mmCIF file of C-alpha atoms in Angstrom:
data_model
loop_
_atom_site.group_PDB
_atom_site.id
_atom_site.type_symbol
_atom_site.label_atom_id
_atom_site.label_comp_id
_atom_site.label_asym_id
_atom_site.label_seq_id
_atom_site.Cartn_x
_atom_site.Cartn_y
_atom_site.Cartn_z
ATOM 1 C CA MET A 262 -7.038 7.770 8.513
ATOM 2 C CA PRO A 263 -7.789 6.886 4.981
ATOM 3 C CA VAL A 264 -11.061 5.421 3.917
ATOM 4 C CA ASP A 265 -11.357 1.756 3.955
ATOM 5 C CA ARG A 266 -13.206 0.316 0.720
ATOM 6 C CA TYR A 267 -13.046 -2.994 1.839
ATOM 7 C CA ALA A 268 -14.163 -2.755 5.711
ATOM 8 C CA ALA A 269 -17.026 -4.937 5.188
ATOM 9 C CA PHE A 270 -15.275 -7.741 3.617
ATOM 10 C CA SER A 271 -13.195 -10.415 5.336
ATOM 11 C CA ARG A 272 -9.573 -9.737 4.497
ATOM 12 C CA ALA A 273 -9.489 -11.652 1.516
ATOM 13 C CA PRO A 274 -6.081 -10.618 -0.376
ATOM 14 C CA SER A 275 -7.879 -12.385 -3.575
ATOM 15 C CA LEU A 276 -10.525 -9.757 -4.464
ATOM 16 C CA PRO A 277 -9.858 -8.122 -7.699
ATOM 17 C CA ALA A 278 -8.700 -4.666 -7.720
ATOM 18 C CA THR A 279 -10.781 -2.583 -9.518
ATOM 19 C CA SER A 280 -8.861 0.678 -9.496
ATOM 20 C CA VAL A 281 -5.027 1.670 -9.709
ATOM 21 C CA GLN A 282 -3.579 4.958 -7.975
ATOM 22 C CA GLU A 283 0.159 6.010 -8.271
ATOM 23 C CA ILE A 284 1.798 6.695 -4.636
ATOM 24 C CA VAL A 285 4.158 9.172 -4.215
ATOM 25 C CA PRO A 286 5.940 7.909 -0.608
ATOM 26 C CA ASP A 287 4.862 10.710 1.921
ATOM 27 C CA ASP A 288 6.258 10.724 5.507
ATOM 28 C CA ALA A 289 3.292 12.930 6.975
ATOM 29 C CA ALA A 290 0.388 11.737 4.959
ATOM 30 C CA ASP A 291 -1.668 9.209 4.448
ATOM 31 C CA ILE A 292 -2.560 7.591 1.218
ATOM 32 C CA ALA A 293 -6.486 8.190 -0.381
ATOM 33 C CA HIS A 294 -7.843 4.804 0.637
ATOM 34 C CA VAL A 295 -6.259 1.745 2.473
ATOM 35 C CA SER A 296 -4.805 -0.616 -0.377
ATOM 36 C CA LEU A 297 -5.815 -3.711 -1.487
ATOM 37 C CA ALA A 298 -2.147 -4.556 -2.815
ATOM 38 C CA LEU A 299 0.818 -2.841 -3.903
ATOM 39 C CA ASN A 300 2.772 -3.067 -7.097
ATOM 40 C CA VAL A 301 6.416 -1.555 -8.193
ATOM 41 C CA ALA A 302 8.055 -0.776 -11.383
ATOM 42 C CA THR A 303 11.713 -1.271 -9.707
ATOM 43 C CA PRO A 304 12.299 -3.635 -7.057
ATOM 44 C CA GLY A 305 13.312 -2.623 -3.493
ATOM 45 C CA ASN A 306 12.242 -1.424 -0.076
ATOM 46 C CA LEU A 307 8.938 -0.109 0.936
ATOM 47 C CA ARG A 308 8.365 1.362 4.519
ATOM 48 C CA VAL A 309 4.752 1.474 4.914
ATOM 49 C CA THR A 310 2.058 1.534 7.474
ATOM 50 C CA THR A 311 -0.330 -1.149 7.465
ATOM 51 C CA LEU A 312 -4.094 -0.685 8.445
ATOM 52 C CA ASP A 313 -3.519 -1.955 11.779
ATOM 53 C CA GLY A 314 -0.906 0.800 12.117
ATOM 54 C CA ASP A 315 2.283 -1.175 12.335
ATOM 55 C CA VAL A 316 5.451 0.820 10.546
ATOM 56 C CA VAL A 317 7.419 -1.990 8.873
ATOM 57 C CA ASP A 318 9.787 -2.543 5.790
ATOM 58 C CA ILE A 319 8.907 -4.867 3.176
ATOM 59 C CA GLU A 320 11.222 -5.949 0.257
ATOM 60 C CA VAL A 321 9.032 -5.786 -2.902
ATOM 61 C CA ALA A 322 9.382 -7.529 -6.380
ATOM 62 C CA ALA A 323 8.888 -5.423 -9.706
ATOM 63 C CA GLY A 324 5.958 -6.588 -11.411
ATOM 64 C CA VAL A 325 4.231 -8.453 -8.866
ATOM 65 C CA ALA A 326 0.940 -7.512 -6.747
ATOM 66 C CA PHE A 327 1.940 -7.667 -3.315
ATOM 67 C CA PRO A 328 -0.904 -8.132 -1.129
ATOM 68 C CA LEU A 329 -0.672 -5.718 1.729
ATOM 69 C CA ARG A 330 -3.430 -3.182 3.339
ATOM 70 C CA VAL A 331 -1.489 -0.057 3.827
ATOM 71 C CA SER A 332 -2.644 3.418 4.913
ATOM 72 C CA ARG A 333 0.910 4.882 4.230
ATOM 73 C CA VAL A 334 4.311 4.661 1.996
ATOM 74 C CA TRP A 335 6.762 6.472 3.664
ATOM 75 C CA ALA A 336 9.731 8.372 1.890
ATOM 76 C CA THR A 337 12.021 7.282 4.403
ATOM 77 C CA GLY A 338 13.024 3.940 3.939
ATOM 78 C CA THR A 339 11.511 3.340 0.499
ATOM 79 C CA THR A 340 13.877 2.512 -2.087
ATOM 80 C CA ALA A 341 11.300 1.116 -5.138
ATOM 81 C CA THR A 342 10.026 3.239 -7.445
ATOM 82 C CA GLY A 343 6.940 3.716 -9.881
ATOM 83 C CA ILE A 344 4.638 2.267 -6.721
ATOM 84 C CA ARG A 345 1.055 2.057 -7.357
ATOM 85 C CA ALA A 346 -1.730 0.796 -4.972
ATOM 86 C CA LEU A 347 -4.359 -1.420 -5.972
ATOM 87 C CA TYR A 348 -7.863 -0.912 -5.041
#
């Protein structure tokens, strides 16, 4: 399970990001840290595992920070590209 840098805070999507990491979707591996939000370069679908363990498909627009705490971005089911996790 990735480290949750925000475990001591209430679930507040308004917390500002202090770091950004490129995400390569992977069906077998979690990302290094739980995200604060996601951003994509091209719109599409993201299949993710949320911090609480739900596997869901979400539709995301390009250039918008989508406030979602995820531990994995799946390759299968993901069509959006240029995925960035905000921390």
